[in-house]
Amino acid sequence: MPKYSESLDRVFQALADETRRAIVARLVRGPATVSQLAEPLAMSLPAVMQHLQVLETAGLVRSEKTGRVRTCQIDPQALRTAEEWIASQRTSWEQRLDRLDDLLAQRPSEEPTEREP
């Protein structure tokens, strides 16, 4: 797990913000310019750029500038890494719950006792 630690921290930290999740959701559909990304958001272009910088630092987004236009696109590898980690956690918890279920199934069922009035 140590090889994932630092990069996963950055990914989850970046995705902890609702605006950045919205940007990622938009970029999953395809590349977009910064102006297109900023359009539905109630914030200034510099604020959107700060969010994009966080996403780029986390490795979730790549951008390139052509002339005066900056186009962004998703980098699916960072999302895959987070997805793999989540899947491994899910597998671990499912195994633990299966063991608990087996343990509980082995216990003799207890008859309810009658209470005296």
PDB file of C-alpha atoms in Angstrom:
ATOM      1  CA  MET A   1       0.000   0.000   0.000  1.00  0.00           C
ATOM      2  CA  PRO A   2       2.831   2.537   0.563  1.00  0.00           C
ATOM      3  CA  LYS A   3       3.293   2.956  -3.200  1.00  0.00           C
ATOM      4  CA  TYR A   4      -0.295   4.258  -3.412  1.00  0.00           C
ATOM      5  CA  SER A   5      -0.278   6.336  -0.245  1.00  0.00           C
ATOM      6  CA  GLU A   6       0.894   9.740  -1.443  1.00  0.00           C
ATOM      7  CA  SER A   7      -0.847   9.719  -4.820  1.00  0.00           C
ATOM      8  CA  LEU A   8      -4.101   8.431  -3.300  1.00  0.00           C
ATOM      9  CA  ASP A   9      -3.996  11.140  -0.660  1.00  0.00           C
ATOM     10  CA  ARG A  10      -3.750  13.791  -3.384  1.00  0.00           C
ATOM     11  CA  VAL A  11      -6.550  12.226  -5.439  1.00  0.00           C
ATOM     12  CA  PHE A  12      -8.978  11.942  -2.536  1.00  0.00           C
ATOM     13  CA  GLN A  13      -8.038  15.393  -1.279  1.00  0.00           C
ATOM     14  CA  ALA A  14      -8.744  16.836  -4.727  1.00  0.00           C
ATOM     15  CA  LEU A  15     -12.053  14.986  -5.009  1.00  0.00           C
ATOM     16  CA  ALA A  16     -13.159  16.122  -1.554  1.00  0.00           C
ATOM     17  CA  ASP A  17     -14.346  19.410  -3.045  1.00  0.00           C
ATOM     18  CA  GLU A  18     -17.744  19.573  -4.786  1.00  0.00           C
ATOM     19  CA  THR A  19     -16.531  22.000  -7.475  1.00  0.00           C
ATOM     20  CA  ARG A  20     -13.582  19.788  -8.403  1.00  0.00           C
ATOM     21  CA  ARG A  21     -15.873  16.739  -8.560  1.00  0.00           C
ATOM     22  CA  ALA A  22     -18.118  18.693 -10.941  1.00  0.00           C
ATOM     23  CA  ILE A  23     -15.121  19.571 -13.116  1.00  0.00           C
ATOM     24  CA  VAL A  24     -14.002  15.923 -13.188  1.00  0.00           C
ATOM     25  CA  ALA A  25     -17.544  14.798 -14.044  1.00  0.00           C
ATOM     26  CA  ARG A  26     -17.592  17.240 -16.958  1.00  0.00           C
ATOM     27  CA  LEU A  27     -14.160  16.150 -18.207  1.00  0.00           C
ATOM     28  CA  VAL A  28     -15.131  12.477 -18.102  1.00  0.00           C
ATOM     29  CA  ARG A  29     -17.421  13.318 -21.064  1.00  0.00           C
ATOM     30  CA  GLY A  30     -14.488  14.776 -23.028  1.00  0.00           C
ATOM     31  CA  PRO A  31     -11.938  17.597 -23.176  1.00  0.00           C
ATOM     32  CA  ALA A  32     -13.079  21.151 -22.433  1.00  0.00           C
ATOM     33  CA  THR A  33     -11.598  24.613 -22.333  1.00  0.00           C
ATOM     34  CA  VAL A  34     -11.258  26.439 -19.034  1.00  0.00           C
ATOM     35  CA  SER A  35     -14.021  28.818 -20.141  1.00  0.00           C
ATOM     36  CA  GLN A  36     -16.350  25.881 -20.839  1.00  0.00           C
ATOM     37  CA  LEU A  37     -15.560  24.418 -17.429  1.00  0.00           C
ATOM     38  CA  ALA A  38     -16.146  27.768 -15.707  1.00  0.00           C
ATOM     39  CA  GLU A  39     -19.446  28.493 -17.462  1.00  0.00           C
ATOM     40  CA  PRO A  40     -21.787  26.515 -15.156  1.00  0.00           C
ATOM     41  CA  LEU A  41     -19.850  27.412 -12.006  1.00  0.00           C
ATOM     42  CA  ALA A  42     -20.679  30.458  -9.895  1.00  0.00           C
ATOM     43  CA  MET A  43     -17.094  31.641  -9.537  1.00  0.00           C
ATOM     44  CA  SER A  44     -14.420  33.668 -11.264  1.00  0.00           C
ATOM     45  CA  LEU A  45     -12.090  32.271 -13.905  1.00  0.00           C
ATOM     46  CA  PRO A  46      -9.071  32.577 -11.546  1.00  0.00           C
ATOM     47  CA  ALA A  47     -10.944  30.512  -8.928  1.00  0.00           C
ATOM     48  CA  VAL A  48     -11.642  27.809 -11.526  1.00  0.00           C
ATOM     49  CA  MET A  49      -7.947  27.873 -12.460  1.00  0.00           C
ATOM     50  CA  GLN A  50      -7.035  27.249  -8.812  1.00  0.00           C
ATOM     51  CA  HIS A  51      -9.339  24.219  -8.731  1.00  0.00           C
ATOM     52  CA  LEU A  52      -7.810  22.947 -11.966  1.00  0.00           C
ATOM     53  CA  GLN A  53      -4.334  23.351 -10.474  1.00  0.00           C
ATOM     54  CA  VAL A  54      -5.325  21.114  -7.547  1.00  0.00           C
ATOM     55  CA  LEU A  55      -6.703  18.523  -9.987  1.00  0.00           C
ATOM     56  CA  GLU A  56      -3.523  18.675 -12.098  1.00  0.00           C
ATOM     57  CA  THR A  57      -1.307  18.294  -9.018  1.00  0.00           C
ATOM     58  CA  ALA A  58      -3.322  15.218  -8.055  1.00  0.00           C
ATOM     59  CA  GLY A  59      -2.791  13.828 -11.551  1.00  0.00           C
ATOM     60  CA  LEU A  60      -6.500  13.773 -12.352  1.00  0.00           C
ATOM     61  CA  VAL A  61      -6.388  16.395 -15.099  1.00  0.00           C
ATOM     62  CA  ARG A  62      -3.956  17.354 -17.840  1.00  0.00           C
ATOM     63  CA  SER A  63      -4.060  20.625 -19.727  1.00  0.00           C
ATOM     64  CA  GLU A  64      -2.370  22.199 -22.701  1.00  0.00           C
ATOM     65  CA  LYS A  65      -2.351  25.738 -23.925  1.00  0.00           C
ATOM     66  CA  THR A  66      -2.730  26.603 -27.599  1.00  0.00           C
ATOM     67  CA  GLY A  67      -2.515  30.321 -28.132  1.00  0.00           C
ATOM     68  CA  ARG A  68      -4.765  31.878 -25.499  1.00  0.00           C
ATOM     69  CA  VAL A  69      -6.934  28.799 -25.001  1.00  0.00           C
ATOM     70  CA  ARG A  70      -6.209  26.208 -22.304  1.00  0.00           C
ATOM     71  CA  THR A  71      -7.857  22.842 -22.917  1.00  0.00           C
ATOM     72  CA  CYS A  72      -8.203  20.299 -20.133  1.00  0.00           C
ATOM     73  CA  GLN A  73      -8.781  16.571 -20.226  1.00  0.00           C
ATOM     74  CA  ILE A  74      -9.119  13.827 -17.671  1.00  0.00           C
ATOM     75  CA  ASP A  75      -6.194  11.514 -16.944  1.00  0.00           C
ATOM     76  CA  PRO A  76      -7.941   8.193 -16.317  1.00  0.00           C
ATOM     77  CA  GLN A  77      -4.948   6.506 -14.653  1.00  0.00           C
ATOM     78  CA  ALA A  78      -5.334   8.452 -11.406  1.00  0.00           C
ATOM     79  CA  LEU A  79      -9.008   7.521 -11.274  1.00  0.00           C
ATOM     80  CA  ARG A  80      -8.116   3.878 -11.942  1.00  0.00           C
ATOM     81  CA  THR A  81      -5.660   3.897  -9.057  1.00  0.00           C
ATOM     82  CA  ALA A  82      -8.340   5.224  -6.683  1.00  0.00           C
ATOM     83  CA  GLU A  83     -10.854   2.723  -8.063  1.00  0.00           C
ATOM     84  CA  GLU A  84      -8.424  -0.173  -7.490  1.00  0.00           C
ATOM     85  CA  TRP A  85      -7.834   0.940  -3.902  1.00  0.00           C
ATOM     86  CA  ILE A  86     -11.571   1.214  -3.230  1.00  0.00           C
ATOM     87  CA  ALA A  87     -12.134  -2.232  -4.792  1.00  0.00           C
ATOM     88  CA  SER A  88      -9.447  -3.763  -2.583  1.00  0.00           C
ATOM     89  CA  GLN A  89     -11.058  -2.216   0.497  1.00  0.00           C
ATOM     90  CA  ARG A  90     -14.450  -3.520  -0.571  1.00  0.00           C
ATOM     91  CA  THR A  91     -13.011  -7.014  -1.048  1.00  0.00           C
ATOM     92  CA  SER A  92     -11.398  -6.921   2.385  1.00  0.00           C
ATOM     93  CA  TRP A  93     -14.644  -5.834   4.089  1.00  0.00           C
ATOM     94  CA  GLU A  94     -16.701  -8.414   2.187  1.00  0.00           C
ATOM     95  CA  GLN A  95     -14.304 -11.152   3.330  1.00  0.00           C
ATOM     96  CA  ARG A  96     -14.566  -9.966   6.930  1.00  0.00           C
ATOM     97  CA  LEU A  97     -18.344  -9.888   6.768  1.00  0.00           C
ATOM     98  CA  ASP A  98     -18.396 -13.387   5.242  1.00  0.00           C
ATOM     99  CA  ARG A  99     -16.267 -14.676   8.139  1.00  0.00           C
ATOM    100  CA  LEU A 100     -18.593 -12.989  10.629  1.00  0.00           C
ATOM    101  CA  ASP A 101     -21.590 -14.550   8.895  1.00  0.00           C
ATOM    102  CA  ASP A 102     -19.938 -17.997   9.086  1.00  0.00           C
ATOM    103  CA  LEU A 103     -19.169 -17.488  12.774  1.00  0.00           C
ATOM    104  CA  LEU A 104     -22.712 -16.422  13.557  1.00  0.00           C
ATOM    105  CA  ALA A 105     -24.118 -19.362  11.586  1.00  0.00           C
ATOM    106  CA  GLN A 106     -22.066 -21.783  13.736  1.00  0.00           C
ATOM    107  CA  ARG A 107     -23.524 -20.485  17.005  1.00  0.00           C
ATOM    108  CA  PRO A 108     -26.427 -22.470  18.392  1.00  0.00           C
ATOM    109  CA  SER A 109     -29.586 -20.480  18.197  1.00  0.00           C
ATOM    110  CA  GLU A 110     -30.823 -19.323  21.538  1.00  0.00           C
ATOM    111  CA  GLU A 111     -34.402 -19.975  22.485  1.00  0.00           C
ATOM    112  CA  PRO A 112     -36.165 -16.889  23.741  1.00  0.00           C
ATOM    113  CA  THR A 113     -36.793 -17.158  27.455  1.00  0.00           C
ATOM    114  CA  GLU A 114     -40.189 -16.473  28.892  1.00  0.00           C
ATOM    115  CA  ARG A 115     -40.380 -13.592  31.277  1.00  0.00           C
ATOM    116  CA  GLU A 116     -42.192 -13.937  34.509  1.00  0.00           C
ATOM    117  CA  PRO A 117     -44.918 -11.363  35.188  1.00  0.00           C
TER     118      PRO A 117
END
